[in-house]
Amino acid sequence: MARLLYDLAGADPARRFSPYCWRIRMALAHKDLPVETVPWQFLDKEAIAPSGHGKVPVLVDDGKWLAESWTIACYLEETYPDRPSLFGGGKGPELSHYFSVLGDTLVGAFFRFVAGDIEKVLAGENRAYYRESREKRIGMTLEELTADREGRLPALRDSLAPLRAALKAQPYLGGDKPLYADYAVFGAFQWARCVSPFQLLAEDDPIRSWRDRLLDAFDGLARKAPAFDT
Amino acid sequence: MARLLYDLAGADPARRFSPYCWRIRMALAHKDLPVETVPWQFLDKEAIAPSGHGKVPVLVDDGKWLAESWTIACYLEETYPDRPSLFGGGKGPELSHYFSVLGDTLVGAFFRFVAGDIEKVLAGENRAYYRESREKRIGMTLEELTADREGRLPALRDSLAPLRAALKAQPYLGGDKPLYADYAVFGAFQWARCVSPFQLLAEDDPIRSWRDRLLDAFDGLARKAPAFDT
């Protein structure tokens, strides 16, 4: 039975831009589990209804429907214990959860920079749905939310100080090799470059070097995906 | 041979306020390793000279002199592997390093709130040394650094969002029980309450509940220490 991942896509079905789906794409590659990705758009609620959730990632594995990136990551670790560990063993799952939350926080922070650009990679009904649902959630227009992003960039970069210091000391959050902790945070950066030409990271930022190493991981899985060259 | 920890102290030798020393106090308690703490002040450079460092924590264990909190934590884990693990096994050391860096970042952030209060718990030459060395480092007076701390408090609390979300999901960063990841971050909060009456955390902040659990850990080791009731 084929393993399927419903994967958020733009007007171009090849543009896969969910930060949470990227976590799972990388996690599946880490465990060397082949997967068929299914391009999914915001309004395709019916396609993933068996998961009980209205958002992706949704993984169908061995007939089981799974949603939510953290749940899926834990499922993969428990279901495929003989393949390379996502959490590094021991209390790795507990320690890794922080990085899932950190990734979520970065998505929220980056959204104030790329929210307007996301609209441009969508088309038709999904474009209208995106603007309407997001503006309702944030209580302002996308233009208001993303105003003066150049001016706000230094503060954003400052807020990444712990990540920067950690990645100066070791190549990955997981040490010499990446773990799910890395993928959880990387998803936010990959999302940003899949939807926006805006350069969040300075050229000489150690976070950028780490991101680039992850773009090259797994035979360039994330590097080969349609994205902006930021 | 007695195990000694040189521990930063104020004018009152019982007031131990280094965030980095608190990490090691908690780590030693976690491993149930008894220690004799030696009150140390900024200018007592000679007492710790054999460590090759000019700052505490400095641990003397079995005749070996060790400095730097992360180095000491790794030493304890390697030297006493049969006692409760500080890192939780597996890739725990690698994953935990981020929290050491996060704790460092919090010390820097909190310093802008408590720097003026630190002076008040010092006396004599150490008080003068503190002001002079810190003002030289930051390029402004302590008063300028800590100006409008009430006004800056909401932004500080916002910056703790990932920590807050993580501690809503599980009791400790290490899961059901604390690990070094917790102590590394806790040190910054314990430091702040040892030197300042300024309340950094709101009453209903989940981070505060976690801090309070750590204050009570090890028979109230951190709770019993001279501090402000914040």
Tab-separated table of C-alpha atoms in Angstrom:
chain	number	residue	atom	x	y	z
A	1	MET	CA	0.000	0.000	0.000
A	2	ALA	CA	1.480	3.340	-1.056
A	3	ARG	CA	2.407	5.854	1.663
A	4	LEU	CA	0.703	9.183	0.924
A	5	LEU	CA	1.411	12.676	2.254
A	6	TYR	CA	-1.085	15.431	1.551
A	7	ASP	CA	1.200	18.385	0.996
A	8	LEU	CA	0.178	22.052	0.773
A	9	ALA	CA	0.663	23.351	-2.790
A	10	GLY	CA	0.295	26.679	-4.567
A	11	ALA	CA	-1.149	27.541	-7.963
A	12	ASP	CA	1.833	25.590	-9.296
A	13	PRO	CA	1.229	22.091	-7.874
A	14	ALA	CA	4.988	21.661	-7.602
A	15	ARG	CA	5.320	24.590	-5.155
A	16	ARG	CA	5.000	22.905	-1.739
A	17	PHE	CA	5.141	25.512	0.964
A	18	SER	CA	3.768	24.333	4.303
A	19	PRO	CA	6.357	24.619	7.092
A	20	TYR	CA	4.673	21.696	8.840
A	21	CYS	CA	4.637	19.504	5.730
A	22	TRP	CA	8.340	20.206	5.225
A	23	ARG	CA	9.037	18.877	8.708
A	24	ILE	CA	7.430	15.592	7.677
A	25	ARG	CA	9.030	15.477	4.231
A	26	MET	CA	12.406	15.737	5.955
A	27	ALA	CA	11.432	13.267	8.688
A	28	LEU	CA	10.343	10.668	6.132
A	29	ALA	CA	13.591	11.160	4.228
A	30	HIS	CA	15.555	10.849	7.506
A	31	LYS	CA	13.916	7.466	8.071
A	32	ASP	CA	14.389	6.591	4.400
A	33	LEU	CA	10.656	5.942	4.032
A	34	PRO	CA	9.462	6.510	0.467
A	35	VAL	CA	6.335	8.615	0.134
A	36	GLU	CA	4.034	9.789	-2.617
A	37	THR	CA	3.112	13.418	-2.013
A	38	VAL	CA	-0.317	14.639	-3.071
A	39	PRO	CA	-0.602	18.358	-3.850
A	40	TRP	CA	-3.301	19.777	-1.606
A	41	GLN	CA	-4.855	23.239	-1.473
A	42	PHE	CA	-6.576	25.045	1.383
A	43	LEU	CA	-10.088	24.292	0.160
A	44	ASP	CA	-9.592	20.559	-0.482
A	45	LYS	CA	-11.046	19.759	2.923
A	46	GLU	CA	-12.869	16.682	1.665
A	47	ALA	CA	-9.728	14.929	0.486
A	48	ILE	CA	-8.329	14.800	4.026
A	49	ALA	CA	-11.619	14.375	5.897
A	50	PRO	CA	-10.780	10.814	7.039
A	51	SER	CA	-7.968	12.319	9.126
A	52	GLY	CA	-10.491	14.251	11.192
A	53	HIS	CA	-8.467	17.408	10.495
A	54	GLY	CA	-8.874	20.262	8.055
A	55	LYS	CA	-5.183	21.025	7.597
A	56	VAL	CA	-2.076	19.307	6.306
A	57	PRO	CA	0.253	17.555	6.810
A	58	VAL	CA	-1.911	14.471	6.630
A	59	LEU	CA	-0.104	11.168	6.266
A	60	VAL	CA	-1.732	7.931	5.186
A	61	ASP	CA	0.531	5.121	6.301
A	62	ASP	CA	-0.419	1.487	6.082
A	63	GLY	CA	-4.082	2.532	5.873
A	64	LYS	CA	-3.872	4.777	8.953
A	65	TRP	CA	-4.715	8.479	8.629
A	66	LEU	CA	-2.548	10.811	10.723
A	67	ALA	CA	-2.529	14.583	11.120
A	68	GLU	CA	-0.468	17.252	12.945
A	69	SER	CA	3.286	17.294	12.388
A	70	TRP	CA	4.306	16.434	15.957
A	71	THR	CA	1.851	13.527	16.106
A	72	ILE	CA	3.134	12.239	12.775
A	73	ALA	CA	6.775	12.543	13.860
A	74	CYS	CA	6.097	10.580	17.049
A	75	TYR	CA	4.161	7.980	15.053
A	76	LEU	CA	7.037	7.513	12.622
A	77	GLU	CA	9.545	7.135	15.459
A	78	GLU	CA	7.407	4.535	17.245
A	79	THR	CA	6.345	2.672	14.111
A	80	TYR	CA	9.789	2.484	12.520
A	81	PRO	CA	12.166	2.117	15.479
A	82	ASP	CA	14.786	0.243	13.459
A	83	ARG	CA	15.319	3.148	11.093
A	84	PRO	CA	17.463	6.199	11.992
A	85	SER	CA	16.009	7.879	15.060
A	86	LEU	CA	14.309	11.262	14.640
A	87	PHE	CA	14.785	12.168	18.297
A	88	GLY	CA	18.156	10.601	19.064
A	89	GLY	CA	16.974	8.133	21.716
A	90	GLY	CA	16.650	8.554	25.487
A	91	LYS	CA	14.719	11.671	26.425
A	92	GLY	CA	15.068	12.919	22.861
A	93	PRO	CA	11.296	13.071	22.253
A	94	GLU	CA	10.762	15.242	25.323
A	95	LEU	CA	13.719	17.524	24.533
A	96	SER	CA	12.716	17.752	20.867
A	97	HIS	CA	9.232	19.015	21.582
A	98	TYR	CA	10.640	22.451	22.396
A	99	PHE	CA	11.976	22.732	18.857
A	100	SER	CA	8.559	21.929	17.412
A	101	VAL	CA	7.161	24.813	19.447
A	102	LEU	CA	10.098	27.029	18.471
A	103	GLY	CA	9.375	26.275	14.811
A	104	ASP	CA	5.742	27.253	15.343
A	105	THR	CA	6.860	30.537	16.880
A	106	LEU	CA	9.156	31.252	13.946
A	107	VAL	CA	6.291	30.653	11.516
A	108	GLY	CA	4.311	33.272	13.400
A	109	ALA	CA	7.227	35.700	13.375
A	110	PHE	CA	8.064	35.170	9.688
A	111	PHE	CA	4.381	35.509	8.734
A	112	ARG	CA	4.662	39.235	9.447
A	113	PHE	CA	7.230	39.369	6.648
A	114	VAL	CA	5.926	36.960	4.003
A	115	ALA	CA	2.122	36.983	4.452
A	116	GLY	CA	1.575	39.214	1.437
A	117	ASP	CA	3.827	37.119	-0.782
A	118	ILE	CA	1.974	33.905	0.034
A	119	GLU	CA	-1.073	35.256	-1.744
A	120	LYS	CA	0.933	35.574	-4.944
A	121	VAL	CA	1.769	31.875	-5.130
A	122	LEU	CA	-1.929	30.951	-4.840
A	123	ALA	CA	-4.673	31.195	-7.464
A	124	GLY	CA	-8.426	31.447	-7.759
A	125	GLU	CA	-10.635	30.450	-4.856
A	126	ASN	CA	-7.689	29.451	-2.678
A	127	ARG	CA	-6.182	32.906	-3.047
A	128	ALA	CA	-9.430	34.548	-1.925
A	129	TYR	CA	-9.823	32.028	0.899
A	130	TYR	CA	-6.283	32.668	2.104
A	131	ARG	CA	-6.685	36.446	2.290
A	132	GLU	CA	-10.118	36.327	3.869
A	133	SER	CA	-9.323	33.689	6.510
A	134	ARG	CA	-5.954	35.232	7.477
A	135	GLU	CA	-7.233	38.811	7.633
A	136	LYS	CA	-10.092	37.657	9.814
A	137	ARG	CA	-7.642	35.860	12.128
A	138	ILE	CA	-5.173	38.741	12.439
A	139	GLY	CA	-7.764	41.534	12.480
A	140	MET	CA	-6.004	43.617	9.823
A	141	THR	CA	-5.107	43.480	6.138
A	142	LEU	CA	-2.085	41.512	4.941
A	143	GLU	CA	-0.607	44.825	3.822
A	144	GLU	CA	-0.969	46.288	7.302
A	145	LEU	CA	0.564	43.181	8.853
A	146	THR	CA	3.626	43.221	6.630
A	147	ALA	CA	4.172	47.000	6.542
A	148	ASP	CA	7.769	48.212	7.012
A	149	ARG	CA	9.263	44.755	6.928
A	150	GLU	CA	12.680	46.140	6.064
A	151	GLY	CA	12.525	48.308	9.163
A	152	ARG	CA	11.502	45.374	11.341
A	153	LEU	CA	14.134	43.001	9.972
A	154	PRO	CA	16.951	43.832	12.431
A	155	ALA	CA	14.666	43.041	15.394
A	156	LEU	CA	13.643	39.740	13.809
A	157	ARG	CA	17.275	38.800	13.260
A	158	ASP	CA	18.086	39.763	16.858
A	159	SER	CA	15.309	37.469	18.083
A	160	LEU	CA	17.119	34.522	16.472
A	161	ALA	CA	20.143	34.981	18.764
A	162	PRO	CA	19.842	31.672	20.676
A	163	LEU	CA	19.477	29.686	17.444
A	164	ARG	CA	22.456	31.529	15.977
A	165	ALA	CA	24.649	30.888	19.027
A	166	ALA	CA	23.653	27.210	19.135
A	167	LEU	CA	24.497	26.739	15.452
A	168	LYS	CA	27.855	28.439	15.880
A	169	ALA	CA	28.745	25.741	18.405
A	170	GLN	CA	27.616	22.661	16.473
A	171	PRO	CA	26.562	21.960	12.857
A	172	TYR	CA	22.994	20.920	13.738
A	173	LEU	CA	20.695	21.217	16.744
A	174	GLY	CA	21.006	17.431	16.880
A	175	GLY	CA	24.814	17.593	16.895
A	176	ASP	CA	26.956	16.424	13.971
A	177	LYS	CA	23.896	15.173	12.108
A	178	PRO	CA	20.392	16.607	11.902
A	179	LEU	CA	17.480	15.331	13.970
A	180	TYR	CA	13.783	16.192	14.024
A	181	ALA	CA	14.695	19.233	16.146
A	182	ASP	CA	16.429	20.606	13.059
A	183	TYR	CA	13.600	19.770	10.671
A	184	ALA	CA	10.998	21.354	12.975
A	185	VAL	CA	12.842	24.673	12.867
A	186	PHE	CA	14.034	24.348	9.268
A	187	GLY	CA	10.408	24.038	8.101
A	188	ALA	CA	9.830	27.697	8.919
A	189	PHE	CA	12.829	28.826	6.861
A	190	GLN	CA	11.963	26.547	3.941
A	191	TRP	CA	8.363	27.806	3.999
A	192	ALA	CA	9.594	31.392	3.818
A	193	ARG	CA	11.791	30.776	0.784
A	194	CYS	CA	9.067	28.761	-0.964
A	195	VAL	CA	6.657	31.694	-0.840
A	196	SER	CA	8.732	34.857	-0.739
A	197	PRO	CA	11.793	36.469	-2.318
A	198	PHE	CA	12.321	38.453	0.896
A	199	GLN	CA	15.679	37.616	2.448
A	200	LEU	CA	15.196	36.941	6.144
A	201	LEU	CA	18.785	35.891	6.887
A	202	ALA	CA	21.955	37.894	6.298
A	203	GLU	CA	24.519	36.333	3.974
A	204	ASP	CA	26.983	35.654	6.794
A	205	ASP	CA	24.468	34.339	9.337
A	206	PRO	CA	25.444	30.920	10.769
A	207	ILE	CA	21.732	30.080	10.678
A	208	ARG	CA	21.908	30.488	6.926
A	209	SER	CA	24.796	28.018	6.646
A	210	TRP	CA	22.792	25.507	8.669
A	211	ARG	CA	19.733	26.103	6.487
A	212	ASP	CA	21.826	25.574	3.392
A	213	ARG	CA	23.170	22.286	4.732
A	214	LEU	CA	19.603	21.123	5.252
A	215	LEU	CA	18.625	22.278	1.763
A	216	ASP	CA	21.322	19.939	0.493
A	217	ALA	CA	20.361	17.013	2.732
A	218	PHE	CA	18.768	13.895	1.267
A	219	ASP	CA	20.102	14.534	-2.209
A	220	GLY	CA	18.848	18.139	-2.180
A	221	LEU	CA	15.210	17.293	-1.398
A	222	ALA	CA	14.425	20.809	-0.160
A	223	ARG	CA	16.885	22.556	-2.507
A	224	LYS	CA	15.225	21.094	-5.602
A	225	ALA	CA	11.740	22.245	-4.642
A	226	PRO	CA	10.371	25.353	-6.397
A	227	ALA	CA	11.375	28.310	-4.217
A	228	PHE	CA	12.922	31.757	-4.282
A	229	ASP	CA	16.692	32.014	-4.130
A	230	THR	CA	16.981	33.779	-0.770
B	1	MET	CA	38.426	14.734	49.280
B	2	ALA	CA	35.657	17.312	49.620
B	3	ARG	CA	33.923	18.473	46.438
B	4	LEU	CA	34.034	22.278	46.279
B	5	LEU	CA	32.019	24.721	44.211
B	6	TYR	CA	33.104	28.350	44.102
B	7	ASP	CA	29.758	30.125	44.065
B	8	LEU	CA	29.171	33.821	43.365
B	9	ALA	CA	27.993	35.601	46.533
B	10	GLY	CA	26.855	39.094	47.467
B	11	ALA	CA	27.648	41.252	50.475
B	12	ASP	CA	25.680	38.633	52.392
B	13	PRO	CA	27.760	35.465	51.818
B	14	ALA	CA	24.517	33.462	51.832
B	15	ARG	CA	23.136	35.304	48.785
B	16	ARG	CA	24.310	33.158	45.869
B	17	PHE	CA	23.242	34.747	42.636
B	18	SER	CA	25.127	33.498	39.591
B	19	PRO	CA	22.792	32.006	36.957
B	20	TYR	CA	25.622	29.727	35.870
B	21	CYS	CA	26.430	28.560	39.386
B	22	TRP	CA	22.742	27.757	39.916
B	23	ARG	CA	22.841	25.466	36.900
B	24	ILE	CA	25.619	23.505	38.574
B	25	ARG	CA	24.028	23.557	42.037
B	26	MET	CA	20.929	21.974	40.470
B	27	ALA	CA	22.972	19.552	38.360
B	28	LEU	CA	24.926	18.341	41.401
B	29	ALA	CA	21.658	17.858	43.311
B	30	HIS	CA	20.183	16.001	40.305
B	31	LYS	CA	23.097	13.584	40.465
B	32	ASP	CA	22.855	13.486	44.250
B	33	LEU	CA	26.482	14.548	44.569
B	34	PRO	CA	27.162	16.392	47.827
B	35	VAL	CA	29.108	19.613	47.502
B	36	GLU	CA	30.576	22.249	49.744
B	37	THR	CA	29.935	25.673	48.259
B	38	VAL	CA	32.487	28.426	48.810
B	39	PRO	CA	31.164	32.001	48.675
B	40	TRP	CA	33.135	33.845	46.025
B	41	GLN	CA	33.116	37.482	45.003
B	42	PHE	CA	34.080	39.105	41.709
B	43	LEU	CA	37.519	40.195	42.893
B	44	ASP	CA	38.586	36.869	44.414
B	45	LYS	CA	40.420	35.964	41.222
B	46	GLU	CA	43.289	34.303	43.077
B	47	ALA	CA	41.101	31.734	44.799
B	48	ILE	CA	40.076	30.206	41.474
B	49	ALA	CA	43.321	30.766	39.584
B	50	PRO	CA	44.100	27.010	39.358
B	51	SER	CA	41.021	26.675	37.112
B	52	GLY	CA	42.613	28.943	34.531
B	53	HIS	CA	39.431	31.026	34.551
B	54	GLY	CA	38.486	34.280	36.228
B	55	LYS	CA	34.794	33.533	36.690
B	56	VAL	CA	32.633	31.045	38.523
B	57	PRO	CA	31.269	28.391	38.570
B	58	VAL	CA	34.495	26.640	39.352
B	59	LEU	CA	34.220	23.074	40.599
B	60	VAL	CA	36.985	21.172	42.319
B	61	ASP	CA	36.161	17.490	42.023
B	62	ASP	CA	38.530	14.743	43.056
B	63	GLY	CA	41.381	17.252	42.804
B	64	LYS	CA	40.433	18.388	39.296
B	65	TRP	CA	39.643	22.057	38.674
B	66	LEU	CA	36.816	22.718	36.219
B	67	ALA	CA	35.227	25.935	34.946
B	68	GLU	CA	32.358	26.987	32.661
B	69	SER	CA	28.896	25.592	33.393
B	70	TRP	CA	28.516	23.567	30.181
B	71	THR	CA	31.967	22.008	30.601
B	72	ILE	CA	31.169	21.126	34.196
B	73	ALA	CA	27.789	19.614	33.283
B	74	CYS	CA	29.391	17.418	30.613
B	75	TYR	CA	32.123	16.422	33.053
B	76	LEU	CA	29.586	15.384	35.686
B	77	GLU	CA	27.615	13.341	33.159
B	78	GLU	CA	30.713	11.531	31.935
B	79	THR	CA	32.306	11.074	35.343
B	80	TYR	CA	29.176	9.842	37.123
B	81	PRO	CA	27.305	7.845	34.447
B	82	ASP	CA	25.590	5.586	37.001
B	83	ARG	CA	23.787	8.483	38.631
B	84	PRO	CA	20.613	10.059	37.145
B	85	SER	CA	21.406	11.409	33.698
B	86	LEU	CA	21.524	15.181	33.219
B	87	PHE	CA	20.884	14.920	29.495
B	88	GLY	CA	18.500	11.973	29.265
B	89	GLY	CA	20.747	9.667	27.221
B	90	GLY	CA	21.057	9.270	23.470
B	91	LYS	CA	21.575	12.581	21.700
B	92	GLY	CA	20.553	14.392	24.877
B	93	PRO	CA	23.891	16.229	25.246
B	94	GLU	CA	23.630	17.634	21.719
B	95	LEU	CA	19.967	18.605	22.096
B	96	SER	CA	20.578	20.088	25.549
B	97	HIS	CA	23.252	22.470	24.381
B	98	TYR	CA	20.599	24.710	22.847
B	99	PHE	CA	19.086	25.236	26.287
B	100	SER	CA	22.439	26.277	27.702
B	101	VAL	CA	22.622	28.915	24.971
B	102	LEU	CA	18.978	29.887	25.536
B	103	GLY	CA	19.749	30.380	29.229
B	104	ASP	CA	22.689	32.617	28.303
B	105	THR	CA	20.400	34.685	26.084
B	106	LEU	CA	17.862	35.062	28.885
B	107	VAL	CA	20.584	36.289	31.232
B	108	GLY	CA	21.383	38.970	28.673
B	109	ALA	CA	17.728	39.900	28.297
B	110	PHE	CA	17.012	39.964	32.037
B	111	PHE	CA	20.148	42.006	32.684
B	112	ARG	CA	18.408	44.994	31.125
B	113	PHE	CA	15.863	44.715	33.953
B	114	VAL	CA	17.916	43.760	37.007
B	115	ALA	CA	21.375	45.247	36.365
B	116	GLY	CA	20.773	48.146	38.731
B	117	ASP	CA	19.504	45.904	41.504
B	118	ILE	CA	22.560	43.667	41.377
B	119	GLU	CA	24.685	46.536	42.613
B	120	LYS	CA	22.573	46.745	45.765
B	121	VAL	CA	23.347	43.191	46.864
B	122	LEU	CA	27.086	43.849	46.595
B	123	ALA	CA	29.361	45.802	48.916
B	124	GLY	CA	32.640	47.663	48.964
B	125	GLU	CA	35.192	47.011	46.267
B	126	ASN	CA	33.051	44.396	44.536
B	127	ARG	CA	30.237	46.897	44.160
B	128	ALA	CA	32.548	49.408	42.499
B	129	TYR	CA	34.092	46.689	40.327
B	130	TYR	CA	30.659	45.513	39.194
B	131	ARG	CA	29.481	48.947	38.096
B	132	GLU	CA	32.717	49.874	36.422
B	133	SER	CA	33.211	46.607	34.532
B	134	ARG	CA	29.577	46.356	33.398
B	135	GLU	CA	29.260	49.965	32.344
B	136	LYS	CA	32.446	49.626	30.349
B	137	ARG	CA	31.086	46.494	28.651
B	138	ILE	CA	27.657	47.922	27.800
B	139	GLY	CA	28.850	51.425	26.975
B	140	MET	CA	26.266	53.182	29.150
B	141	THR	CA	25.332	53.565	32.801
B	142	LEU	CA	23.341	50.854	34.611
B	143	GLU	CA	20.562	53.423	34.983
B	144	GLU	CA	20.444	54.034	31.236
B	145	LEU	CA	20.425	50.297	30.541
B	146	THR	CA	17.524	49.586	32.866
B	147	ALA	CA	15.453	52.697	32.091
B	148	ASP	CA	11.716	52.164	31.538
B	149	ARG	CA	11.800	48.514	32.522
B	150	GLU	CA	8.062	48.515	33.221
B	151	GLY	CA	7.448	49.739	29.687
B	152	ARG	CA	9.728	47.084	28.196
B	153	LEU	CA	8.267	44.232	30.239
B	154	PRO	CA	5.486	43.215	27.787
B	155	ALA	CA	8.037	42.778	24.980
B	156	LEU	CA	10.264	40.678	27.250
B	157	ARG	CA	7.335	38.460	28.198
B	158	ASP	CA	6.383	38.119	24.513
B	159	SER	CA	9.908	36.981	23.723
B	160	LEU	CA	9.415	34.024	26.081
B	161	ALA	CA	6.588	32.622	23.898
B	162	PRO	CA	8.329	29.383	22.818
B	163	LEU	CA	9.329	28.555	26.398
B	164	ARG	CA	5.779	29.278	27.546
B	165	ALA	CA	4.207	27.093	24.863
B	166	ALA	CA	6.628	24.252	25.560
B	167	LEU	CA	5.881	24.353	29.294
B	168	LYS	CA	2.153	24.355	28.653
B	169	ALA	CA	2.592	21.019	26.891
B	170	GLN	CA	4.789	19.243	29.436
B	171	PRO	CA	5.864	19.916	33.047
B	172	TYR	CA	9.561	20.275	32.254
B	173	LEU	CA	11.684	20.775	29.153
B	174	GLY	CA	12.966	17.290	29.927
B	175	GLY	CA	9.434	15.849	30.080
B	176	ASP	CA	7.847	14.637	33.305
B	177	LYS	CA	11.045	15.243	35.243
B	178	PRO	CA	13.623	18.009	34.919
B	179	LEU	CA	16.902	17.616	33.070
B	180	TYR	CA	19.901	19.889	32.609
B	181	ALA	CA	17.923	21.673	29.879
B	182	ASP	CA	15.617	22.885	32.649
B	183	TYR	CA	18.415	23.897	35.013
B	184	ALA	CA	20.238	25.816	32.262
B	185	VAL	CA	17.175	27.994	31.680
B	186	PHE	CA	16.056	28.072	35.319
B	187	GLY	CA	19.404	29.573	36.323
B	188	ALA	CA	18.453	32.841	34.632
B	189	PHE	CA	15.160	33.075	36.526
B	190	GLN	CA	16.752	32.123	39.847
B	191	TRP	CA	19.500	34.716	39.307
B	192	ALA	CA	16.881	37.403	38.706
B	193	ARG	CA	14.975	36.661	41.911
B	194	CYS	CA	18.205	36.427	43.940
B	195	VAL	CA	19.178	39.974	42.996
B	196	SER	CA	15.975	41.870	42.269
B	197	PRO	CA	12.448	42.386	43.582
B	198	PHE	CA	11.313	43.152	40.032
B	199	GLN	CA	8.693	40.632	38.905
B	200	LEU	CA	9.612	39.386	35.439
B	201	LEU	CA	6.829	36.798	35.141
B	202	ALA	CA	3.085	37.377	35.409
B	203	GLU	CA	1.280	35.495	38.181
B	204	ASP	CA	-0.523	33.192	35.723
B	205	ASP	CA	2.435	32.503	33.437
B	206	PRO	CA	3.040	28.751	32.909
B	207	ILE	CA	6.751	29.570	32.995
B	208	ARG	CA	6.232	30.753	36.565
B	209	SER	CA	4.623	27.442	37.564
B	210	TRP	CA	7.587	25.589	36.090
B	211	ARG	CA	10.011	27.914	37.899
B	212	ASP	CA	8.168	27.309	41.149
B	213	ARG	CA	8.381	23.539	40.702
B	214	LEU	CA	12.133	23.887	40.263
B	215	LEU	CA	12.360	26.130	43.325
B	216	ASP	CA	10.813	23.250	45.273
B	217	ALA	CA	13.009	20.536	43.716
B	218	PHE	CA	15.692	18.818	45.798
B	219	ASP	CA	14.027	19.664	49.074
B	220	GLY	CA	13.680	23.324	48.150
B	221	LEU	CA	17.371	23.903	47.390
B	222	ALA	CA	16.683	27.030	45.338
B	223	ARG	CA	13.613	28.108	47.323
B	224	LYS	CA	15.561	28.238	50.595
B	225	ALA	CA	18.298	30.466	49.195
B	226	PRO	CA	18.169	34.177	50.077
B	227	ALA	CA	16.141	35.843	47.320
B	228	PHE	CA	13.298	38.253	46.666
B	229	ASP	CA	9.763	36.866	46.672
B	230	THR	CA	8.926	37.493	42.993
